[in-house]
Amino acid sequence: MPSVVDNWIDVIRGFHPLYALTKSVRVHSASESNAKVGRVGKLDSNGLWTAGPGTGSEVPMIILPENTVGQGWQSSDLFYTGLPEGMRHVLVGLAGYECQTTEYDTAQTYNVNSVLTATANGLLTTAGAAMHSSWVCGIVSYAQVGEGINFFVGTTGSAGQNVFRKSVLTFYTYFHPKTA
């Protein structure tokens, strides 16, 4: 049985619960199986979260945990619980946050300052990511594990492990629409 932390995101910089740019959204039925914590999507023309990259100016929406206590955000159940079935809390991924997520394509190479897009099922990836010709939803930052506490692994590149001993990619949220 999968653990609750198998799919995870931790906003390690730029987040304050009272001022964070978050939203509660309904998930499109076709994307329900991909609506996991840390996955990237966008809102369709009906305002429903759908997994994967946009085709133009759709803003990235990253699924947050229902209960963020213990994530370094110092938030409480007041902000992130009690959503009706079929809804999720999302971080609006315009810019201003540094995150660690378990939801990335492990078959790819990640270098500092590489741009990121999303796979069809919402995983972050460098495959096919390029300014202007693809939908960009992030930029790789660096190997930062547990706020600088690197207990569990000597990291190389930009993937390391979080406090749950899960492989994570550290990135800045950043949005650049597909324009070409």
mmCIF file of C-alpha atoms in Angstrom, residues 100-168:
data_model
loop_
_atom_site.group_PDB
_atom_site.id
_atom_site.type_symbol
_atom_site.label_atom_id
_atom_site.label_comp_id
_atom_site.label_asym_id
_atom_site.label_seq_id
_atom_site.Cartn_x
_atom_site.Cartn_y
_atom_site.Cartn_z
ATOM 1 C CA GLN A 100 10.670 20.164 -3.404
ATOM 2 C CA THR A 101 8.496 17.528 -5.029
ATOM 3 C CA THR A 102 8.477 13.773 -5.439
ATOM 4 C CA GLU A 103 6.526 14.230 -8.675
ATOM 5 C CA TYR A 104 9.141 14.414 -11.419
ATOM 6 C CA ASP A 105 10.267 12.232 -14.306
ATOM 7 C CA THR A 106 13.197 10.296 -12.820
ATOM 8 C CA ALA A 107 14.393 9.232 -16.281
ATOM 9 C CA GLN A 108 15.482 12.793 -17.106
ATOM 10 C CA THR A 109 18.559 14.834 -16.184
ATOM 11 C CA TYR A 110 18.098 17.940 -14.055
ATOM 12 C CA ASN A 111 20.698 20.693 -13.966
ATOM 13 C CA VAL A 112 20.527 23.980 -12.110
ATOM 14 C CA ASN A 113 18.654 26.596 -14.193
ATOM 15 C CA SER A 114 17.076 23.997 -16.513
ATOM 16 C CA VAL A 115 13.507 24.895 -17.423
ATOM 17 C CA LEU A 116 10.700 22.490 -16.553
ATOM 18 C CA THR A 117 7.450 21.538 -18.198
ATOM 19 C CA ALA A 118 4.985 18.796 -17.269
ATOM 20 C CA THR A 119 4.253 15.363 -18.689
ATOM 21 C CA ALA A 120 0.685 14.473 -19.658
ATOM 22 C CA ASN A 121 0.157 12.944 -16.208
ATOM 23 C CA GLY A 122 1.519 15.981 -14.318
ATOM 24 C CA LEU A 123 5.121 15.015 -13.550
ATOM 25 C CA LEU A 124 7.772 17.726 -13.837
ATOM 26 C CA THR A 125 10.269 17.065 -16.616
ATOM 27 C CA THR A 126 13.024 18.673 -18.650
ATOM 28 C CA ALA A 127 12.072 16.572 -21.708
ATOM 29 C CA GLY A 128 10.995 18.981 -24.425
ATOM 30 C CA ALA A 129 11.148 21.988 -22.098
ATOM 31 C CA ALA A 130 12.326 25.190 -23.764
ATOM 32 C CA MET A 131 11.399 28.843 -23.417
ATOM 33 C CA HIS A 132 8.816 29.998 -25.974
ATOM 34 C CA SER A 133 8.342 26.615 -27.696
ATOM 35 C CA SER A 134 6.912 24.827 -24.648
ATOM 36 C CA TRP A 135 4.780 25.564 -21.609
ATOM 37 C CA VAL A 136 7.275 26.288 -18.812
ATOM 38 C CA CYS A 137 6.148 25.804 -15.201
ATOM 39 C CA GLY A 138 9.417 25.898 -13.267
ATOM 40 C CA ILE A 139 13.190 26.231 -13.152
ATOM 41 C CA VAL A 140 15.481 23.772 -11.391
ATOM 42 C CA SER A 141 17.089 25.467 -8.379
ATOM 43 C CA TYR A 142 19.593 23.191 -6.586
ATOM 44 C CA ALA A 143 19.996 20.166 -4.341
ATOM 45 C CA GLN A 144 18.559 21.375 -1.065
ATOM 46 C CA VAL A 145 17.364 18.679 1.284
ATOM 47 C CA GLY A 146 15.260 19.405 4.352
ATOM 48 C CA GLU A 147 16.141 23.088 4.617
ATOM 49 C CA GLY A 148 19.843 22.354 4.274
ATOM 50 C CA ILE A 149 19.868 19.324 6.559
ATOM 51 C CA ASN A 150 21.218 16.582 4.341
ATOM 52 C CA PHE A 151 20.905 13.578 6.683
ATOM 53 C CA PHE A 152 20.013 10.806 4.339
ATOM 54 C CA VAL A 153 21.908 11.116 1.083
ATOM 55 C CA GLY A 154 24.846 12.840 -0.509
ATOM 56 C CA THR A 155 23.066 14.641 -3.310
ATOM 57 C CA THR A 156 24.301 15.271 -6.798
ATOM 58 C CA GLY A 157 22.613 17.381 -9.414
ATOM 59 C CA SER A 158 19.269 18.808 -8.309
ATOM 60 C CA ALA A 159 17.559 15.689 -7.025
ATOM 61 C CA GLY A 160 18.000 14.674 -3.408
ATOM 62 C CA GLN A 161 15.876 13.221 -0.630
ATOM 63 C CA ASN A 162 13.363 14.899 1.638
ATOM 64 C CA VAL A 163 12.772 14.227 5.334
ATOM 65 C CA PHE A 164 10.598 11.233 4.395
ATOM 66 C CA ARG A 165 13.582 9.704 2.527
ATOM 67 C CA LYS A 166 11.801 10.149 -0.797
ATOM 68 C CA SER A 167 13.610 11.393 -3.902
ATOM 69 C CA VAL A 168 12.732 15.010 -4.614
#
